[in-house]
């Protein structure tokens, strides 16, 4: 549970235009901008413009363009979810997640944005211009935990953001903008299953927003998602035991081969030394000759034979997520507003 309280006081400025710009601070633009300062040692010209670095003033021009994707556009790209829609944009690279194929090793359970393939740890995720609470030990944010039904748009800066936000924004910044004035009811219900009868999924979500009097507003959302594992064995390639062999040199070029085996081990046991070296134990515990198969350019790997291979695992692991978010906004008058949110 993360809770934050922000109270923003807007005081009169000497210039009416400047006051109008600062009033927009309660909005959600986060465009970073470089500072343009007069040269030291000389008098500044009256028309010199000063732009605050990492300005939140609407209309500030940043050194890099901002890509803005609305919620309707993301839904068109993929009605499954907001993360699935973002994953189809060319600026985002596939990343190990709960939706990535697994060979049985470790992978994080969640969805972590990866700009330009530099890794999720170099992509900063913001929620309404504020850093999102980390959900993984390395400080990255699982965007499955964000209130997807309340997302209005996602703004992406793909470079130059590290000077403002630090090394976790080397690849860029993704700012998830919520609809703070949502009034009404929104619901989603999805379900599906694979051709082979596995990978069944269910997604249920509900969002509600309403005004309280003339100065207050409250909105909340809740979502539940469940996906069963997708198993490799029913599929034609599930038992193919494909490996890439070779070292990538001219003498040993890379090659992708199927039905590969480890030619130094056997499922029943392999004798490595002594008078019975090179033989294997078969089902009844007796010794039998061991067929190494056709050797490849990678030591210890053969095609065919009696060697061991990695038994099929799940292509996708099971996943269950539950998310709740609530936000209360209040206008205190005199240009002072505040909010409390948690999720």
XYZ file of C-alpha atoms in Angstrom:
343
model
C 0.000 0.000 0.000
C 1.491 3.319 -1.045
C -0.130 6.594 0.015
C 0.852 10.119 -0.957
C -0.458 13.572 -0.126
C 0.200 16.551 -2.330
C -0.947 20.072 -1.628
C -0.042 22.652 -4.250
C -0.353 26.336 -3.520
C -0.585 28.651 -6.495
C 0.451 32.172 -5.528
C 0.000 35.274 -7.727
C 2.923 36.010 -9.997
C 4.031 39.282 -11.442
C 3.047 38.216 -14.936
C -0.453 37.002 -15.673
C 0.803 34.654 -18.359
C 3.266 33.013 -15.955
C 0.463 32.533 -13.422
C -1.641 30.771 -16.038
C 1.234 28.458 -16.871
C 1.922 27.508 -13.252
C -1.776 26.820 -12.729
C -1.426 24.055 -15.242
C 0.995 22.327 -12.850
C -1.921 20.344 -11.454
C -2.223 18.806 -14.878
C -0.166 15.839 -15.904
C 2.434 16.930 -18.494
C 5.992 16.087 -17.551
C 7.985 17.197 -20.593
C 11.643 17.580 -19.583
C 13.388 20.647 -20.989
C 16.891 22.069 -21.039
C 17.669 25.333 -19.300
C 18.433 28.369 -21.454
C 20.380 30.855 -19.317
C 22.104 34.154 -20.178
C 25.900 34.036 -20.495
C 27.789 34.689 -17.247
C 29.452 38.041 -16.757
C 27.037 39.995 -18.937
C 23.654 41.627 -18.636
C 20.724 39.491 -19.653
C 18.665 40.763 -22.518
C 15.069 41.636 -21.536
C 13.701 39.066 -23.992
C 15.846 36.158 -22.670
C 13.630 33.132 -21.990
C 14.403 30.944 -18.975
C 13.023 27.420 -19.083
C 13.151 25.320 -15.912
C 14.802 21.910 -16.296
C 12.287 19.060 -15.868
C 9.518 21.616 -16.125
C 5.942 20.591 -15.485
C 4.626 23.722 -17.200
C 2.316 22.787 -20.041
C 3.730 23.640 -23.430
C 7.389 23.606 -22.362
C 9.525 22.471 -25.261
C 11.814 19.530 -24.500
C 14.968 18.471 -26.363
C 13.225 15.295 -27.559
C 9.713 14.713 -28.895
C 7.133 13.071 -26.666
C 5.102 10.190 -28.036
C 1.569 10.277 -26.611
C -0.613 7.163 -26.947
C -4.229 7.437 -25.837
C -6.084 4.658 -24.071
C -8.309 4.121 -27.111
C -5.240 3.699 -29.332
C -3.738 1.161 -26.926
C -7.033 -0.738 -26.870
C -7.038 -0.816 -30.668
C -3.492 -2.203 -30.702
C -4.401 -4.914 -28.202
C -7.724 -5.222 -26.365
C -6.084 -7.637 -23.939
C -4.503 -4.955 -21.721
C -2.568 -1.676 -21.678
C 0.815 -3.470 -21.288
C -0.002 -5.684 -24.284
C -0.760 -2.586 -26.352
C 2.509 -0.916 -25.382
C 4.432 -4.085 -26.221
C 3.337 -3.733 -29.853
C 4.987 -0.336 -30.270
C 8.363 -0.571 -32.082
C 10.137 1.496 -29.422
C 9.536 -1.227 -26.833
C 11.507 -4.464 -26.968
C 10.333 -7.902 -25.781
C 11.320 -8.477 -22.182
C 11.389 -11.498 -19.898
C 8.079 -11.417 -18.108
C 5.169 -13.594 -17.118
C 4.084 -13.388 -20.752
C 7.406 -14.581 -22.177
C 8.218 -18.140 -23.133
C 10.212 -19.978 -20.471
C 12.720 -22.818 -20.727
C 12.169 -23.727 -17.093
C 14.589 -21.148 -15.659
C 13.835 -18.124 -13.496
C 11.873 -15.186 -14.819
C 10.040 -12.318 -13.109
C 6.279 -12.464 -12.724
C 5.011 -9.223 -14.180
C 5.369 -6.891 -17.139
C 8.372 -4.555 -17.224
C 8.771 -1.974 -20.007
C 12.012 -2.101 -21.983
C 12.843 0.821 -24.291
C 15.368 0.103 -27.060
C 16.297 -3.253 -25.518
C 18.537 -1.665 -22.859
C 16.698 -3.474 -20.081
C 13.804 -2.494 -17.781
C 16.252 -1.076 -15.240
C 17.068 1.690 -17.760
C 13.415 2.557 -18.457
C 11.830 4.830 -15.860
C 8.092 4.394 -15.200
C 6.158 7.380 -13.851
C 2.575 7.590 -12.645
C 1.165 11.071 -13.264
C 4.696 12.476 -13.337
C 5.781 10.797 -10.089
C 8.057 7.785 -9.806
C 6.088 4.579 -9.473
C 6.627 2.390 -6.433
C 9.103 -0.406 -7.300
C 7.737 -3.935 -7.411
C 11.048 -5.757 -7.985
C 14.318 -5.819 -6.065
C 16.157 -3.796 -8.755
C 13.718 -0.860 -8.505
C 11.720 -1.586 -11.666
C 7.939 -1.249 -11.807
C 5.503 -3.939 -12.898
C 2.946 -1.993 -14.942
C 0.393 -4.747 -14.340
C -0.010 -3.163 -10.897
C -1.175 0.178 -12.342
C -4.933 0.936 -12.617
C -5.410 0.135 -16.310
C -9.108 1.048 -16.421
C -8.305 4.614 -15.351
C -5.460 5.191 -17.817
C -6.098 8.177 -20.092
C -2.859 8.072 -22.076
C 0.814 7.078 -21.896
C 3.544 9.605 -22.749
C 6.950 8.265 -23.768
C 10.260 10.134 -24.033
C 12.844 7.972 -25.775
C 16.071 9.836 -25.047
C 17.760 12.645 -23.187
C 15.806 11.978 -19.998
C 18.740 10.701 -17.932
C 20.025 14.259 -17.434
C 16.786 14.995 -15.578
C 15.837 11.714 -13.920
C 19.131 9.839 -13.538
C 20.600 6.586 -14.790
C 17.321 4.670 -14.561
C 16.062 6.827 -17.461
C 18.956 6.210 -19.876
C 16.612 4.491 -22.352
C 13.737 6.875 -21.703
C 10.673 7.544 -19.594
C 7.133 6.180 -19.775
C 4.631 8.390 -17.956
C 1.242 6.766 -17.312
C -1.449 9.465 -17.086
C -4.659 8.672 -15.209
C -8.038 10.287 -15.752
C -8.494 12.325 -12.559
C -11.948 13.518 -13.591
C -13.497 10.177 -14.527
C -17.205 10.075 -13.720
C -19.280 6.975 -14.334
C -18.805 3.218 -14.407
C -16.433 1.139 -16.512
C -16.111 -2.647 -16.563
C -14.199 -5.311 -18.486
C -14.635 -9.086 -18.694
C -12.369 -11.265 -20.828
C -11.668 -14.949 -21.135
C -9.969 -17.411 -23.445
C -8.270 -20.763 -23.894
C -5.650 -22.131 -26.297
C -6.285 -24.561 -29.152
C -4.798 -27.363 -27.024
C -7.115 -26.696 -24.092
C -4.499 -25.084 -21.830
C -3.599 -21.486 -21.045
C -7.123 -20.592 -19.943
C -7.348 -16.951 -18.863
C -9.879 -14.727 -17.108
C -9.735 -10.940 -16.634
C -12.328 -9.011 -14.622
C -12.178 -5.294 -13.901
C -14.392 -2.528 -12.555
C -13.881 1.229 -12.188
C -16.074 3.960 -10.761
C -15.711 7.727 -10.356
C -18.006 10.388 -8.921
C -17.997 13.938 -7.585
C -18.597 14.683 -3.905
C -20.186 18.089 -3.645
C -18.668 20.848 -5.760
C -15.060 20.515 -4.636
C -14.266 16.831 -4.171
C -13.886 13.849 -6.453
C -13.312 10.159 -5.760
C -12.447 7.337 -8.142
C -11.374 3.736 -7.703
C -10.702 0.599 -9.723
C -10.177 -3.101 -9.051
C -8.933 -5.839 -11.378
C -8.380 -9.583 -11.215
C -6.435 -11.643 -13.755
C -5.713 -15.356 -13.894
C -3.889 -17.367 -16.538
C -3.189 -21.088 -16.429
C 0.167 -22.409 -17.694
C 0.718 -23.202 -21.361
C 2.461 -26.571 -21.680
C 4.977 -27.424 -24.405
C 4.285 -31.146 -24.823
C 1.011 -31.064 -26.816
C 2.664 -28.934 -29.499
C 4.704 -30.266 -32.389
C 7.792 -28.324 -31.323
C 7.388 -29.175 -27.625
C 9.741 -32.161 -27.755
C 12.024 -30.947 -30.553
C 14.923 -30.147 -28.166
C 16.232 -27.321 -30.364
C 19.649 -25.831 -29.552
C 22.014 -23.377 -31.243
C 25.451 -24.938 -31.608
C 28.781 -23.537 -32.784
C 30.895 -20.590 -31.694
C 30.073 -18.146 -34.489
C 33.463 -18.382 -36.193
C 34.217 -19.416 -39.761
C 35.504 -22.769 -38.554
C 32.503 -23.286 -36.254
C 29.491 -21.341 -37.584
C 26.308 -21.057 -35.594
C 23.593 -23.572 -36.472
C 20.152 -24.344 -35.078
C 19.590 -28.076 -34.715
C 16.650 -30.156 -33.486
C 16.646 -33.409 -31.489
C 19.852 -32.423 -29.698
C 21.206 -34.484 -26.782
C 23.975 -34.295 -24.198
C 26.295 -37.115 -25.232
C 28.016 -37.451 -21.847
C 25.018 -38.503 -19.758
C 22.103 -40.947 -19.893
C 18.711 -40.948 -18.178
C 19.418 -44.306 -16.487
C 23.011 -43.430 -15.574
C 26.282 -43.188 -17.518
C 29.606 -44.834 -16.603
C 32.473 -42.365 -17.041
C 35.507 -44.471 -15.966
C 36.640 -48.001 -15.163
C 36.237 -51.129 -17.272
C 32.638 -50.222 -18.170
C 33.349 -46.617 -19.165
C 31.151 -45.346 -21.984
C 28.215 -47.624 -21.200
C 24.811 -46.778 -19.780
C 22.346 -48.330 -17.356
C 19.038 -49.238 -18.966
C 15.590 -49.768 -17.404
C 16.295 -53.071 -15.603
C 19.589 -51.806 -14.185
C 21.836 -53.695 -16.576
C 24.626 -52.213 -18.645
C 24.162 -51.585 -22.347
C 26.100 -49.833 -25.104
C 25.657 -46.076 -25.291
C 24.944 -44.401 -28.635
C 26.457 -40.897 -28.663
C 24.556 -39.862 -31.801
C 25.918 -37.523 -34.483
C 28.392 -35.125 -32.888
C 28.152 -31.397 -33.638
C 30.624 -28.513 -33.620
C 29.751 -27.886 -29.947
C 31.529 -30.217 -27.545
C 29.222 -32.536 -25.608
C 26.186 -31.987 -27.872
C 24.986 -34.527 -30.435
C 21.943 -34.987 -32.626
C 20.015 -38.143 -31.767
C 21.465 -41.006 -29.760
C 20.855 -42.068 -26.186
C 21.959 -38.883 -24.436
C 19.844 -36.791 -22.126
C 17.921 -33.693 -23.080
C 15.938 -31.053 -21.262
C 12.472 -32.344 -20.615
C 9.657 -30.108 -21.936
C 8.539 -27.337 -19.616
C 5.819 -24.717 -19.634
C 5.915 -22.246 -22.488
C 4.155 -19.761 -20.217
C 3.876 -20.035 -16.426
C 0.672 -19.602 -14.496
C -0.127 -16.087 -13.331
C -2.574 -14.516 -10.896
C -2.731 -10.803 -10.154
C -5.107 -8.601 -8.164
C -5.015 -4.812 -8.242
C -6.879 -2.078 -6.370
C -6.488 1.691 -6.670
C -8.277 4.635 -5.095
C -7.835 8.406 -5.325
C -9.539 11.336 -3.554
C -9.134 14.909 -4.842
C -10.259 18.068 -3.061
C -10.196 21.744 -3.975
C -9.553 23.799 -0.830
C -10.145 27.082 -2.621
C -7.752 29.928 -3.169
C -5.849 27.933 -5.781
C -4.979 25.120 -3.338
C -5.750 21.534 -4.294
C -4.726 18.233 -2.767
C -5.157 14.512 -3.239
C -4.667 11.224 -1.471
C -4.199 8.031 -3.437
C -3.259 4.455 -2.687
C -2.970 1.181 -4.508
